[in-house]
Short mmCIF file of C-alpha atoms in Angstrom, two decimals:
data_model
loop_
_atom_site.label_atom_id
_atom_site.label_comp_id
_atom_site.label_asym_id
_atom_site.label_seq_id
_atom_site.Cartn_x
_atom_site.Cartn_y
_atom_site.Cartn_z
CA UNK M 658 13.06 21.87 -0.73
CA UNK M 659 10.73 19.38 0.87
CA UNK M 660 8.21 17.02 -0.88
CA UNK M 661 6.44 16.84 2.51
CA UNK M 662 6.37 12.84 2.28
CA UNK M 663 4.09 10.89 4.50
CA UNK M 664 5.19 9.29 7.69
CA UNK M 665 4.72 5.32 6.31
CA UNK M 666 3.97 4.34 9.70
CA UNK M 667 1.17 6.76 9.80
CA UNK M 668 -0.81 3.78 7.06
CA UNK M 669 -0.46 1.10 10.04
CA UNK M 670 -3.92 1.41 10.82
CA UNK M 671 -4.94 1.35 7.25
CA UNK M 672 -2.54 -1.77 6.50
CA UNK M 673 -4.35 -3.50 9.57
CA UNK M 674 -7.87 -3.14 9.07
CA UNK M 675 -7.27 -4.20 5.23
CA UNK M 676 -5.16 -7.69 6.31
CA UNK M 677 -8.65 -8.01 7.60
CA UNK M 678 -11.05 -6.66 5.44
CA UNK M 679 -10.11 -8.34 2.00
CA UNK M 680 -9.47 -12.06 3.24
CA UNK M 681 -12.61 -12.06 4.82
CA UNK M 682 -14.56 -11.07 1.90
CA UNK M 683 -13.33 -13.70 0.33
CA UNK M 684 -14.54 -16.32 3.25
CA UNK M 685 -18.00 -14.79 2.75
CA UNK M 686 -18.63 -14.74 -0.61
CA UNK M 687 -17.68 -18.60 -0.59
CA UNK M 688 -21.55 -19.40 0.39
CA UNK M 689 -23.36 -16.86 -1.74
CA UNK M 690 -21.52 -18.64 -4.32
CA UNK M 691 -22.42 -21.81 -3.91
CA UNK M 692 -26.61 -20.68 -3.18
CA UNK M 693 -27.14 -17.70 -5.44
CA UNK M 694 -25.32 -18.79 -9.12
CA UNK M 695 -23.72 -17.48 -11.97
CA UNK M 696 -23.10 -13.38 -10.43
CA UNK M 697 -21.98 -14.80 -7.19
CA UNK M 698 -19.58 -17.05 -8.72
CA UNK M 699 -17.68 -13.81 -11.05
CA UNK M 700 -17.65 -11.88 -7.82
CA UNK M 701 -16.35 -14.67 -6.15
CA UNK M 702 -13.25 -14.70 -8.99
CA UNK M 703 -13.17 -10.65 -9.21
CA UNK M 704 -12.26 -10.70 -4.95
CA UNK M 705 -10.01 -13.61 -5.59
CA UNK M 706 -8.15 -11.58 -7.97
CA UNK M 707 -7.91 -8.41 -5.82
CA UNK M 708 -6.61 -10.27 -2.75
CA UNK M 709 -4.66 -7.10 -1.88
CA UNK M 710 -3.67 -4.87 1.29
CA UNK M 711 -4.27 -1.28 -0.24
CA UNK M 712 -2.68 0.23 3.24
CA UNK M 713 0.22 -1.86 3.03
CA UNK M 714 0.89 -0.35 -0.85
CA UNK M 715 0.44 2.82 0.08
CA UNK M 716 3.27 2.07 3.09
CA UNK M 717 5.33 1.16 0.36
CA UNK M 718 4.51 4.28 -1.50
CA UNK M 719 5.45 6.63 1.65
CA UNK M 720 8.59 4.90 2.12
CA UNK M 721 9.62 5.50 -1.64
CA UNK M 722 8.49 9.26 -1.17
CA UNK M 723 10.83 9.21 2.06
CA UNK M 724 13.40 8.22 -0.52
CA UNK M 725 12.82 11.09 -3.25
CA UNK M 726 13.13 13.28 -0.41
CA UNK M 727 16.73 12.06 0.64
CA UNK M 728 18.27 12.42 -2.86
CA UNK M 729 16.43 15.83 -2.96
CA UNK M 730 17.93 16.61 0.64
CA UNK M 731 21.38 15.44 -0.71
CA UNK M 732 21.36 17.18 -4.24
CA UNK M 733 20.84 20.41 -2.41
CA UNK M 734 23.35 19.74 0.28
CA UNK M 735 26.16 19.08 -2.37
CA UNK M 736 24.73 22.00 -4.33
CA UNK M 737 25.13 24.32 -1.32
CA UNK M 738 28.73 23.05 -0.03
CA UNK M 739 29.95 23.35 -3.74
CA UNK M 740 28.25 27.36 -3.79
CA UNK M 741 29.80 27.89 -0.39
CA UNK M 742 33.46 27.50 -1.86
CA UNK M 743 35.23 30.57 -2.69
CA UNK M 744 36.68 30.92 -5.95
CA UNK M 745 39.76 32.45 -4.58
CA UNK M 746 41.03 29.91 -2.31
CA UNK M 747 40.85 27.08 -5.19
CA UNK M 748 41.26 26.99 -9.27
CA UNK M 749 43.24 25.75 -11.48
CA UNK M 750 42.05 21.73 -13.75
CA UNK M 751 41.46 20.12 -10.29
CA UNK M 752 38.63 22.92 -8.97
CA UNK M 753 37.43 22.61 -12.63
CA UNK M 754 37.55 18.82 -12.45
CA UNK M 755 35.98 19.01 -9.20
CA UNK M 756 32.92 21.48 -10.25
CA UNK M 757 32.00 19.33 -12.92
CA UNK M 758 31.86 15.70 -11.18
CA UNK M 759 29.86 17.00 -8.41
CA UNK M 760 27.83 18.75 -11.15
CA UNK M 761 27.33 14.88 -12.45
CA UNK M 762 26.95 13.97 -9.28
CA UNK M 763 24.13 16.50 -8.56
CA UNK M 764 22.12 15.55 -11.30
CA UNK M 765 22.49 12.27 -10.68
CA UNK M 766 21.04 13.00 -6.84
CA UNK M 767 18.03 14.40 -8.52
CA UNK M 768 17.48 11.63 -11.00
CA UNK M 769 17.45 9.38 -8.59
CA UNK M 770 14.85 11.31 -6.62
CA UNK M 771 12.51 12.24 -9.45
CA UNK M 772 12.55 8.12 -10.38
CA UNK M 773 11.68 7.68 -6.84
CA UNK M 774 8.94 10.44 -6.66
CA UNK M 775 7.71 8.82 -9.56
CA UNK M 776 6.79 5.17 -8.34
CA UNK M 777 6.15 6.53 -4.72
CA UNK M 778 3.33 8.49 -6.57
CA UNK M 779 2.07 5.78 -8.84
CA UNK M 780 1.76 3.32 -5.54
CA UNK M 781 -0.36 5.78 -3.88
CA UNK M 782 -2.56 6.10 -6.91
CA UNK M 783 -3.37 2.31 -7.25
CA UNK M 784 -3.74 2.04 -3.96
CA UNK M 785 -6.40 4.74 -3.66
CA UNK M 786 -8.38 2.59 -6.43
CA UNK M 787 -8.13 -0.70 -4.86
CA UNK M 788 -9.15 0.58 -1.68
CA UNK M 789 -12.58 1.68 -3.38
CA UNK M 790 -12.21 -2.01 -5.17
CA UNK M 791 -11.75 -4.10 -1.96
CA UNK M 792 -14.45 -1.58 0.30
CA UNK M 793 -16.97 -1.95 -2.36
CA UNK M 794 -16.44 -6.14 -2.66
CA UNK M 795 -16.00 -6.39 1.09
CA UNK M 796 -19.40 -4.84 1.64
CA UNK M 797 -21.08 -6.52 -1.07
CA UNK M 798 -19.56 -10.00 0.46
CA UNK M 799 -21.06 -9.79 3.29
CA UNK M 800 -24.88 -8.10 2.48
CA UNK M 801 -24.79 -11.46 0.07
CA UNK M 802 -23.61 -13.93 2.93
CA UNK M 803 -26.22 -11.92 5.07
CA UNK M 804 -28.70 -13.21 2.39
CA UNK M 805 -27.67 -16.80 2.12
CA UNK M 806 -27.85 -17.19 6.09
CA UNK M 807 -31.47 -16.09 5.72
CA UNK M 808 -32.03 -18.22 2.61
CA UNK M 809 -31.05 -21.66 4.08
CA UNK M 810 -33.30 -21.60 6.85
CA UNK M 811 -36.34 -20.38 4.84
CA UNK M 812 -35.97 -22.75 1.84
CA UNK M 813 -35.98 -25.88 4.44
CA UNK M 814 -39.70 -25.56 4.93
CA UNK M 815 -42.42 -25.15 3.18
CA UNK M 816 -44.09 -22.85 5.04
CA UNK M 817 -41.71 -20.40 4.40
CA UNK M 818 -40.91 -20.76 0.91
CA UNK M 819 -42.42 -17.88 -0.60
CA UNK M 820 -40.17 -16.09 1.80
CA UNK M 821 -36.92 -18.24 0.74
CA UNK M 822 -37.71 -17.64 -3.30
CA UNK M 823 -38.38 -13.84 -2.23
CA UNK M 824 -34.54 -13.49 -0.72
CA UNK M 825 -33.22 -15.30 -3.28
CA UNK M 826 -35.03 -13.04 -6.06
CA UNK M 827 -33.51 -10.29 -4.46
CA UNK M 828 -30.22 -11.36 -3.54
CA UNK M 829 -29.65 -12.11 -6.98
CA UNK M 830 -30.56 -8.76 -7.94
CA UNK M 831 -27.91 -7.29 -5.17
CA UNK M 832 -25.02 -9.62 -6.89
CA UNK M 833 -25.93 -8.59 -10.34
CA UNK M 834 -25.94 -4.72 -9.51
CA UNK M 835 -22.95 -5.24 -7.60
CA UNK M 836 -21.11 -7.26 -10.00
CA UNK M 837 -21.86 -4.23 -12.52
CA UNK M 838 -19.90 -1.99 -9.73
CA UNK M 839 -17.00 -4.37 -9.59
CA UNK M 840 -16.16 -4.99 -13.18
CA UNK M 841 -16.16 -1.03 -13.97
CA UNK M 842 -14.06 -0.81 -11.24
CA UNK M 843 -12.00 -3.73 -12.45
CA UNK M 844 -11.86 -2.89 -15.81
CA UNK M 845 -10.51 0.91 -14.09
CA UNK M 846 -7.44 -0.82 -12.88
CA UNK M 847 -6.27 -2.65 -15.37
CA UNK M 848 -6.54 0.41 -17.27
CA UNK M 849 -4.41 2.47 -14.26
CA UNK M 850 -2.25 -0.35 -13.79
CA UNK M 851 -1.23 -0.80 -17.50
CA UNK M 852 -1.08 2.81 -17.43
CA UNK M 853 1.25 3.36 -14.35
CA UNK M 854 3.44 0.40 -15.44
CA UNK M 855 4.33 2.16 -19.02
CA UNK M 856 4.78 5.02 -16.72
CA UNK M 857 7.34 3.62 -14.34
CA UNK M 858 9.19 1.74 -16.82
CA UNK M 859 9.26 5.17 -19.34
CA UNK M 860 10.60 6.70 -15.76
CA UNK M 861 13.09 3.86 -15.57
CA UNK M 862 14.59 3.84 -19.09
CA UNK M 863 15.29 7.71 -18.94
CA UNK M 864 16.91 7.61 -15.72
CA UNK M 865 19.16 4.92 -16.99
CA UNK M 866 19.55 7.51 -19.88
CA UNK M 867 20.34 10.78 -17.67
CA UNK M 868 22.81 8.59 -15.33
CA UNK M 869 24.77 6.95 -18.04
CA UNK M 870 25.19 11.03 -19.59
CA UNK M 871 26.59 11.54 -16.58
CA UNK M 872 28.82 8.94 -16.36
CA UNK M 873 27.42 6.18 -13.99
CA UNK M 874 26.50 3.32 -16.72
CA UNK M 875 23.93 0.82 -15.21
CA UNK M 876 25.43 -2.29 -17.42
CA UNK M 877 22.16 -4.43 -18.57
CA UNK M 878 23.61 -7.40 -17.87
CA UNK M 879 23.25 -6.59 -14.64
CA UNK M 880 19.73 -6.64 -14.85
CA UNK M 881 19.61 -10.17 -16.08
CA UNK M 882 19.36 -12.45 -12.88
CA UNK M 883 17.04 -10.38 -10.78
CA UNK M 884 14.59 -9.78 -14.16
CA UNK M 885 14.81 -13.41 -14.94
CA UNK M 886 13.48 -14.19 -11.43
CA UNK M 887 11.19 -11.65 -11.20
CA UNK M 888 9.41 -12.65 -14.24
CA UNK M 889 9.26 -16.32 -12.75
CA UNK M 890 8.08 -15.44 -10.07
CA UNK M 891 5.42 -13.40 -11.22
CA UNK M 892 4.29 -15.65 -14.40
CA UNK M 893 4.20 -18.84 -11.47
CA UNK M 894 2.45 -17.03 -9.34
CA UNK M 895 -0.16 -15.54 -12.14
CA UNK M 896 -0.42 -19.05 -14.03
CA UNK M 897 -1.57 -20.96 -10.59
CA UNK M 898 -3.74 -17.79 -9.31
CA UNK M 899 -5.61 -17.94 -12.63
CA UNK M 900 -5.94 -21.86 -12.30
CA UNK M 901 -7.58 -21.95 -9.06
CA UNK M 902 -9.64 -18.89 -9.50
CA UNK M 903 -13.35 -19.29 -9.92
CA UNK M 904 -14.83 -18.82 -13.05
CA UNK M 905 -15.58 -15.85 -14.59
CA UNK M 906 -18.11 -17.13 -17.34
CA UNK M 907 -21.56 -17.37 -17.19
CA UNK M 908 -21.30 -20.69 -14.96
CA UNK M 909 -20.96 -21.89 -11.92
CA UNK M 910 -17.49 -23.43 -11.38
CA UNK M 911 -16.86 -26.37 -9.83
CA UNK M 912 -17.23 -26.10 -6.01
CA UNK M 913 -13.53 -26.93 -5.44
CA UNK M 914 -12.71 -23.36 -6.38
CA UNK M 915 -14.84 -21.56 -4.17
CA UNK M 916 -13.62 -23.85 -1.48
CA UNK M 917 -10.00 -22.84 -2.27
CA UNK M 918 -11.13 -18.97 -2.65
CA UNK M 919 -12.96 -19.61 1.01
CA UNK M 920 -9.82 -21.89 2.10
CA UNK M 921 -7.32 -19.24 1.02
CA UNK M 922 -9.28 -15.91 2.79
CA UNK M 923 -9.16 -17.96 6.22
CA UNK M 924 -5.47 -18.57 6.06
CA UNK M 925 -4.49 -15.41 5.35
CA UNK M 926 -7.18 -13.96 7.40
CA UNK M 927 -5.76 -16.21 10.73
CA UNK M 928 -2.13 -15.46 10.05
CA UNK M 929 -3.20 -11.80 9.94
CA UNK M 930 -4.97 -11.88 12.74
CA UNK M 931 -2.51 -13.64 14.80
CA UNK M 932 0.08 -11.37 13.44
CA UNK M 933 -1.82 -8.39 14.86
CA UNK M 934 -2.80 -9.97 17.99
CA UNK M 935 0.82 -10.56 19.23
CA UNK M 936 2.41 -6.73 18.87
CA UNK M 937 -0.93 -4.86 17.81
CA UNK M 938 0.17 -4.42 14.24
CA UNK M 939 0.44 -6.36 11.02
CA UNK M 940 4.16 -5.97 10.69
CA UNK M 941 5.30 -9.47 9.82
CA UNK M 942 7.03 -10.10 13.05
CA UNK M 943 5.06 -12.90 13.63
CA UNK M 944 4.12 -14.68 10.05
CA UNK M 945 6.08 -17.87 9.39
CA UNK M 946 5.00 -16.03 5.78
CA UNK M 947 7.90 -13.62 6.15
CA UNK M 948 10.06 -15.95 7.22
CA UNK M 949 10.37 -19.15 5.89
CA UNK M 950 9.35 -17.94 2.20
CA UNK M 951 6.90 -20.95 0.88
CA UNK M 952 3.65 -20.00 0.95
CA UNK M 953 1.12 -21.91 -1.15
CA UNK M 954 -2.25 -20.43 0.39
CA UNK M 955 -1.11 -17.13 -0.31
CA UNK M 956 0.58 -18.00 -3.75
CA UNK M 957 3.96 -16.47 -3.03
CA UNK M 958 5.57 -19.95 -3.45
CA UNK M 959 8.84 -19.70 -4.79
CA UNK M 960 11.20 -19.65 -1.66
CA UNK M 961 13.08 -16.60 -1.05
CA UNK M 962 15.81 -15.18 1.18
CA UNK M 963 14.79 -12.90 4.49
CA UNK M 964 16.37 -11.25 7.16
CA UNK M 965 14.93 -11.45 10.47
CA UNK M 966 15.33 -8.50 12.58
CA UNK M 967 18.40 -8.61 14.47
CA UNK M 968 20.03 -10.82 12.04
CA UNK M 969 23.16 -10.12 10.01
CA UNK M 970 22.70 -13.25 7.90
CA UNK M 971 19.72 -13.62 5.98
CA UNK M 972 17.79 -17.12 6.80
CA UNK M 973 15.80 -18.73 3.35
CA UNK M 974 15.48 -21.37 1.81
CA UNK M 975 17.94 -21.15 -1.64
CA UNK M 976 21.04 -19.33 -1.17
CA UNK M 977 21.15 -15.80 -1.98
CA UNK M 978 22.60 -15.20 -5.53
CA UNK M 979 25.57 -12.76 -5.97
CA UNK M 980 23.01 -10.03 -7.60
CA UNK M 981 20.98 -9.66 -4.87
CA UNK M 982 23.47 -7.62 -2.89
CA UNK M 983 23.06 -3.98 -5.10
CA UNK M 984 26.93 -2.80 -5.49
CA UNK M 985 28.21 0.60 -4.45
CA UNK M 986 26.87 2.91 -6.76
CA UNK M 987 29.81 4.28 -8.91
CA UNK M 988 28.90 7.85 -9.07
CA UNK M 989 32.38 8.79 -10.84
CA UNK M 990 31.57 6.66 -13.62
CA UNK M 991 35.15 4.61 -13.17
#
């Protein structure tokens, strides 16, 4: 049985134009912010908050389905090696001992797989969402930069004011439909993300279930030191992404956060493009961001432990606790 998964490298092109496309939106919507008010400015914080590379999660998503279809591959193999034995030429407590750990270990194949079906399918849904979220900002972005460029020079003289107060009329009616678009689509994936997270972790607690019945326990203390981190680094990263954001009231926010929303969409946008520019693909082989693991423009600031290509050591900047090494997995349950 084949799930048919993707090829991940087939999203390259995808995971390109998006290390583009999103950064940049954020660079233009940094001067429609600043000229056009209140609709601009929530825009401004709903891009901020999507910073994303759709392509790249769907990459991730192929290579999970890639994994589903291994365990599948190897739950079948075992199945049919196991069918293939004849029950003459072995019996007795050691055949029946036999039969019923690879039985365990079958199942234990497939649980595996299904889990990683699961999340393999849930990345390609949120991705397909956010790519409609950063299209639709990314286009609005830059038909409201379009506008400001064309306002500036208008408003400086008189003569053409009537022209200047005309764009700005109707740019502000452009940000206020399109800020409409946005939040239904934001409001969409908090919804699908809530949604796919109850989802993955219902996935997760009943394949701990089915492997502990058959008799490889996943002890939760385990878990401890890479959840702990994890929910660190996440609640870091959240807590300074929603203190430099933009405002989402009914205000404009001080110009120090479009500047940083601007200021953030060019770094990212110049490592990406210098990352694509050496090799011809965004594949981290040449961002300093993969490498060295501090990253305060991009928000991923808490150092972490990588290893180049090559390399049998990995090179960080902490030292690479004992957890982060997964153990053998101990499919007889001993």
């Amino acid at each position: 049985m084949s799930i048919g998964a993707p090829d991940p490298k087939s999203f390259q092109g995808m995971m390109d134009a998006f290390g583009m496309v999103s950064p940049i939106a954020a660079v233009e919507i940094v001067l429609p912010a600043f000229t056009f008010g209140p609709s601009c400015t929530q825009i401004a914080r709903i891009i901020y908050m999507n910073q994303c590379n759709p392509g790249q999660i769907m990459m991730v998503g192929a290579y999970w389905l890639q994994l589903a279809e291994k365990y599948i591959k190897a739950g079948q193999g075992l199945d049919e090696e196991v069918g293939a034995m004849e029950a003459d030429t072995w019996q007795g407590d050691d055949c029946d001992a036999f039969l019923d750990q690879s039985g365990k270990v079958t199942v234990q194949l497939f649980t595996i797989a299904a889990f990683a079906l699961e999340v393999g399918l849930a990345l390609f849904t949120i991705a397909a969402l956010l790519a409609v979220m950063v299209t639709a900002y990314a286009a609005l972005a830059t038909a409201l930069m379009a506008m400001a460029l064309v306002y500036w020079p208008l408003q400086a003289f008189p003569l053409t004011a009537a022209a200047a107060v005309a764009v700005r009329t109707a740019a502000m009616t452009v940000a206020a439909t399109g800020l409409g678009v946005l939040k239904a689509l934001d409001a969409a994936l908090l919804a699908l993300g809530n949604g796919l997270a109850a989802f993955i972790g219902g996935g997760m607690t009943a394949s701990w279930g089915m492997l502990a019945s058959q008799g490889n326990v996943v002890n939760p203390l385990d878990m401890v030191g890479p959840t702990a981190f994890n929910m660190a680094n996440g609640l870091a990263q959240l807590a300074l992404r929603n203190a430099a954001a933009p405002s989402g009231g009914r205000h404009v926010a001080p110009g120090l956060n479009h500047l940083f929303v601007g200021g953030q969409g060019a770094y990212n946008a110049g490592l990406n493009a210098n990352d694509i520019a050496q090799d011809g693909s965004l594949d981290g082989k040449n961002d300093p961001r993969g490498t060295y693991g501090v990253d305060p423009g991009n928000l991923d600031f808490i150092p972490y432990v990588d290893t180049p290509e090559g390399a049998e050591e990995p090179a960080g900047t902490w030292e690479k606790p004992t957890w982060a090494d997964d153990p053998t997995a101990d499919w007889a349950g001993k």
